GROMACS .gro file of N, CA and C in nm:
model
  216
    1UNK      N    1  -0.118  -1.278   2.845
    1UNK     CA    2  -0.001  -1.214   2.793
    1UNK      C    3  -0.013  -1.200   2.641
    2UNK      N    4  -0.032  -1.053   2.576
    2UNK     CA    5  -0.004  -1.044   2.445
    2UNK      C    6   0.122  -1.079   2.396
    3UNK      N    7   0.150  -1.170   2.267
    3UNK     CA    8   0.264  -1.196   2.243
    3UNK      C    9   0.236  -1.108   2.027
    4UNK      N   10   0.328  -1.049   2.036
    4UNK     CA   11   0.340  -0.969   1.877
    4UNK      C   12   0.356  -1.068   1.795
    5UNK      N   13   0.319  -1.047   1.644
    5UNK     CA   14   0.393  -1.154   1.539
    5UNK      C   15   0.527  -1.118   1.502
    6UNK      N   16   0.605  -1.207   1.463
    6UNK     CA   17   0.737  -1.178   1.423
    6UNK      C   18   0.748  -1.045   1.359
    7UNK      N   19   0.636  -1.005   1.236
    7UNK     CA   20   0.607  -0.928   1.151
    7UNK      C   21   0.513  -0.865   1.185
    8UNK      N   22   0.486  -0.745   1.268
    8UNK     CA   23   0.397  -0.703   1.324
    8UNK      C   24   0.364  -0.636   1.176
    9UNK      N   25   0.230  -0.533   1.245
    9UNK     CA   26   0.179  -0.407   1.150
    9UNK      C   27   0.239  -0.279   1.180
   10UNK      N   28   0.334  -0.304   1.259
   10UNK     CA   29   0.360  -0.163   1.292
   10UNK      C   30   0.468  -0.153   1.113
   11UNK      N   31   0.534  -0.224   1.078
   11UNK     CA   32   0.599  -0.222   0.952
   11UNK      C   33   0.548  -0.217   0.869
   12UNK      N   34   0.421  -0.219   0.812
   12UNK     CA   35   0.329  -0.148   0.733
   12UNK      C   36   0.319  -0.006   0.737
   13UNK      N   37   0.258  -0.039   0.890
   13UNK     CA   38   0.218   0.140   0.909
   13UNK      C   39   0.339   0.246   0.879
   14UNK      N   40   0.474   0.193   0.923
   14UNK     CA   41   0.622   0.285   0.895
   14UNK      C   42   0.631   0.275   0.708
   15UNK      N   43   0.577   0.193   0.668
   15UNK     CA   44   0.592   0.169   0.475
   15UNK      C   45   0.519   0.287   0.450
   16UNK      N   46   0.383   0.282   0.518
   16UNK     CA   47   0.261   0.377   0.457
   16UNK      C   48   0.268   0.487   0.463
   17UNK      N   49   0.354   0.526   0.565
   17UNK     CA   50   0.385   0.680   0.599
   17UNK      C   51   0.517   0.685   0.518
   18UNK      N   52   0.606   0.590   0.454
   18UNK     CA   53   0.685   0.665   0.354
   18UNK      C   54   0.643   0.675   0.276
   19UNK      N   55   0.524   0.637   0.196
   19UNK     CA   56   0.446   0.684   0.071
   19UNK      C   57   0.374   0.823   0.046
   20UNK      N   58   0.297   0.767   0.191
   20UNK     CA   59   0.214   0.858   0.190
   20UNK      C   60   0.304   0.995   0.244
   21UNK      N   61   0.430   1.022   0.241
   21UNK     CA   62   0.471   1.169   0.211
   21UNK      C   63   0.482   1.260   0.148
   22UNK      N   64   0.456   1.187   0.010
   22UNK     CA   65   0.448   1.280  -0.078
   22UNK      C   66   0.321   1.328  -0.091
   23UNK      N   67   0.187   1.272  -0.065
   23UNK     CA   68   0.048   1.279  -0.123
   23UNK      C   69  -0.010   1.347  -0.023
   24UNK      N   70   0.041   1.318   0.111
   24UNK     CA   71  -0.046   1.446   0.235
   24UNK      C   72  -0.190   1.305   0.330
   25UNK      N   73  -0.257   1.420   0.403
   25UNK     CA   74  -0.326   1.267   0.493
   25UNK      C   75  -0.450   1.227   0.388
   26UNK      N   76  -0.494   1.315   0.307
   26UNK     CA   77  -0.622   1.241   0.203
   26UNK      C   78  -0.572   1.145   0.138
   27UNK      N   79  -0.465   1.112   0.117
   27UNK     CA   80  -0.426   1.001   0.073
   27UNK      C   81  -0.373   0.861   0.155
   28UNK      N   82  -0.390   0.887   0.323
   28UNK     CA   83  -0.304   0.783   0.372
   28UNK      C   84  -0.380   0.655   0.345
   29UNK      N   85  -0.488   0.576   0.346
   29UNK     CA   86  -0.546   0.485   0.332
   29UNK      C   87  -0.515   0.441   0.201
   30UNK      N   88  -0.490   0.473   0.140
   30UNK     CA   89  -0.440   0.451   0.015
   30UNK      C   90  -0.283   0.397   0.002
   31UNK      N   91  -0.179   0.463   0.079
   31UNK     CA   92  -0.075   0.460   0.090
   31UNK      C   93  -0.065   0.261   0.175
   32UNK      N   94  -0.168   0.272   0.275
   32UNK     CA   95  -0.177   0.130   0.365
   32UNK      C   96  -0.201   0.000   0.257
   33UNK      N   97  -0.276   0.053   0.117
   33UNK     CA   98  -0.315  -0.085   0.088
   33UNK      C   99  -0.194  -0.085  -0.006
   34UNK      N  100  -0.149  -0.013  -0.059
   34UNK     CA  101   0.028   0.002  -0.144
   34UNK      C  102   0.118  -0.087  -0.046
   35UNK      N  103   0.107  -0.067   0.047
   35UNK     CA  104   0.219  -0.113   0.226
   35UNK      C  105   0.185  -0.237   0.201
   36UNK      N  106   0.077  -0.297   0.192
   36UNK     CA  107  -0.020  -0.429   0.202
   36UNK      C  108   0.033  -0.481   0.075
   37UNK      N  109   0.002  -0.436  -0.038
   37UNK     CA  110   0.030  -0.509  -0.121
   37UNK      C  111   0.150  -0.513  -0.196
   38UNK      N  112   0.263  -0.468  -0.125
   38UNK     CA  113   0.430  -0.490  -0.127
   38UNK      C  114   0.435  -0.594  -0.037
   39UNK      N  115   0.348  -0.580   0.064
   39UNK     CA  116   0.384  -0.689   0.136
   39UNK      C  117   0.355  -0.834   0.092
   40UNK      N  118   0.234  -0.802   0.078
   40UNK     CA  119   0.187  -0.911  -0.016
   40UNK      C  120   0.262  -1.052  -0.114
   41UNK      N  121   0.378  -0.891  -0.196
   41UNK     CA  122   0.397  -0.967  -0.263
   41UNK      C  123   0.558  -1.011  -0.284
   42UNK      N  124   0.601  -0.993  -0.159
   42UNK     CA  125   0.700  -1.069  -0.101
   42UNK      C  126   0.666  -1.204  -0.111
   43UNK      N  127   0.559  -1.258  -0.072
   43UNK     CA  128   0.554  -1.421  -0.066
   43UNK      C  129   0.484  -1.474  -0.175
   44UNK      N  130   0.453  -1.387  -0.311
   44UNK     CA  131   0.391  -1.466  -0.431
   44UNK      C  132   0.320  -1.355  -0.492
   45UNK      N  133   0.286  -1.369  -0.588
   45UNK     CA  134   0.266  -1.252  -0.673
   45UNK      C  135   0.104  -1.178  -0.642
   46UNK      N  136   0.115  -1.116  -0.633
   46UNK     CA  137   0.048  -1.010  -0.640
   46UNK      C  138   0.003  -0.847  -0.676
   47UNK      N  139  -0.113  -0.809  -0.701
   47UNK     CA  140  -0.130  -0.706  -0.750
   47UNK      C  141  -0.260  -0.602  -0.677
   48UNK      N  142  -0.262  -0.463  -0.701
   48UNK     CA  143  -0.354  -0.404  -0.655
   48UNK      C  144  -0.512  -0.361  -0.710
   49UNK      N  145  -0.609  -0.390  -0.703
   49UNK     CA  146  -0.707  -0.392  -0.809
   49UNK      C  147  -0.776  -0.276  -0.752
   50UNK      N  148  -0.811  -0.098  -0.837
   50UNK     CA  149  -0.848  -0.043  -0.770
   50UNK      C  150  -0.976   0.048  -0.881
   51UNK      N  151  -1.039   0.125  -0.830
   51UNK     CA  152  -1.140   0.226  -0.935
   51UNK      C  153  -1.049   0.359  -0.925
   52UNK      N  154  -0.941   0.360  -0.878
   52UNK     CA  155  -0.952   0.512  -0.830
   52UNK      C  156  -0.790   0.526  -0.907
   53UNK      N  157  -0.807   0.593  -0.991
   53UNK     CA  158  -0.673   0.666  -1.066
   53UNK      C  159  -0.525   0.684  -1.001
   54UNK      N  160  -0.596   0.789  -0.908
   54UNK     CA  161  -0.535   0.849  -0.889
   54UNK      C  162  -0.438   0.751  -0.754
   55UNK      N  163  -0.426   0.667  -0.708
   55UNK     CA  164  -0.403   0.563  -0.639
   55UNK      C  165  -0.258   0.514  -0.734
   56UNK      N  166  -0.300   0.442  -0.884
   56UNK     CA  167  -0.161   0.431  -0.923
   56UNK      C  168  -0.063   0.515  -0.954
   57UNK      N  169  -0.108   0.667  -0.947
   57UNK     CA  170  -0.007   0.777  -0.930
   57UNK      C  171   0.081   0.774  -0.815
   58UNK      N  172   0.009   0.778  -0.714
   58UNK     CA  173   0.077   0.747  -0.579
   58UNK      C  174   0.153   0.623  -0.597
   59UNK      N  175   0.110   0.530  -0.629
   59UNK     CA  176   0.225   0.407  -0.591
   59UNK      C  177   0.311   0.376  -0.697
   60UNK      N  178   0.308   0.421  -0.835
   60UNK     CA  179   0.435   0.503  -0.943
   60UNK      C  180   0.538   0.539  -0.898
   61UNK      N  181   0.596   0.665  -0.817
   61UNK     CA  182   0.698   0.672  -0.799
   61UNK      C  183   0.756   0.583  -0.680
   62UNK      N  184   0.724   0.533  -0.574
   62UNK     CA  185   0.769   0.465  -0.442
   62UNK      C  186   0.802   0.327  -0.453
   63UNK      N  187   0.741   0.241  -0.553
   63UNK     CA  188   0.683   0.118  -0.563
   63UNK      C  189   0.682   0.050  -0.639
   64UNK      N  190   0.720  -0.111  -0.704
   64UNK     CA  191   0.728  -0.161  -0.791
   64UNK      C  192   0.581  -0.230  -0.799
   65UNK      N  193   0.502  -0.215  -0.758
   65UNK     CA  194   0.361  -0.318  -0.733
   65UNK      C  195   0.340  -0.288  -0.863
   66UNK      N  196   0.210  -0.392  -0.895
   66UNK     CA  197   0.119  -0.364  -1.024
   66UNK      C  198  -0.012  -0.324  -0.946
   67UNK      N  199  -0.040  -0.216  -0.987
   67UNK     CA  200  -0.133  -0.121  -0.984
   67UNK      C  201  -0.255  -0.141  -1.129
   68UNK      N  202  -0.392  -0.198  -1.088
   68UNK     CA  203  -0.467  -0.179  -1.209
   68UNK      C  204  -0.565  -0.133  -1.202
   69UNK      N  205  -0.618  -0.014  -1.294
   69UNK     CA  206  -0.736   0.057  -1.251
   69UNK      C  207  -0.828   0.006  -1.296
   70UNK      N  208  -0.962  -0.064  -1.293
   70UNK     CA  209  -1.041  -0.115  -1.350
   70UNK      C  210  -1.176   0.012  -1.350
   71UNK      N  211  -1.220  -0.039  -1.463
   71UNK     CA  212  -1.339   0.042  -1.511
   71UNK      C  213  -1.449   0.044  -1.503
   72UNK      N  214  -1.539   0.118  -1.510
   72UNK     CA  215  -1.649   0.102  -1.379
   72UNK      C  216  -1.780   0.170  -1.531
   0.00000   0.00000   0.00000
């Protein structure tokens, strides 16, 4: 018998698709680790560490996370 977690992923996946509405599907994977790391940081601080710019554009307007682009 499968038993779900209290907190499934399906509540991610419903976060990621409100992000990812504005940005279209080249962006949904992007939108999941934004989902992830709100979630995240419900239980202690956290932040998103990414190469890709255009990533803290997307999670700017939706999102209070810290978004940091590191340099490559």
């Amino acid at each position: 018998m499968l038993e779900f977690a209290p907190v499934s992923d399906s509540v991610l996946i419903l976060r990621a698709e409100q992000i990812r509405l504005n940005y279209g599907c080249s962006r949904s994977a992007d939108s999941l680790y934004i989902a992830l790391t709100e979630h995240l940081a419900t239980v202690g601080p956290a932040e998103l560490l990414t190469f890709d710019a255009g990533l803290k554009k997307q999670a700017a307007p939706t999102s209070s996370i810290i978004v940091r682009v590191l340099a490559f």
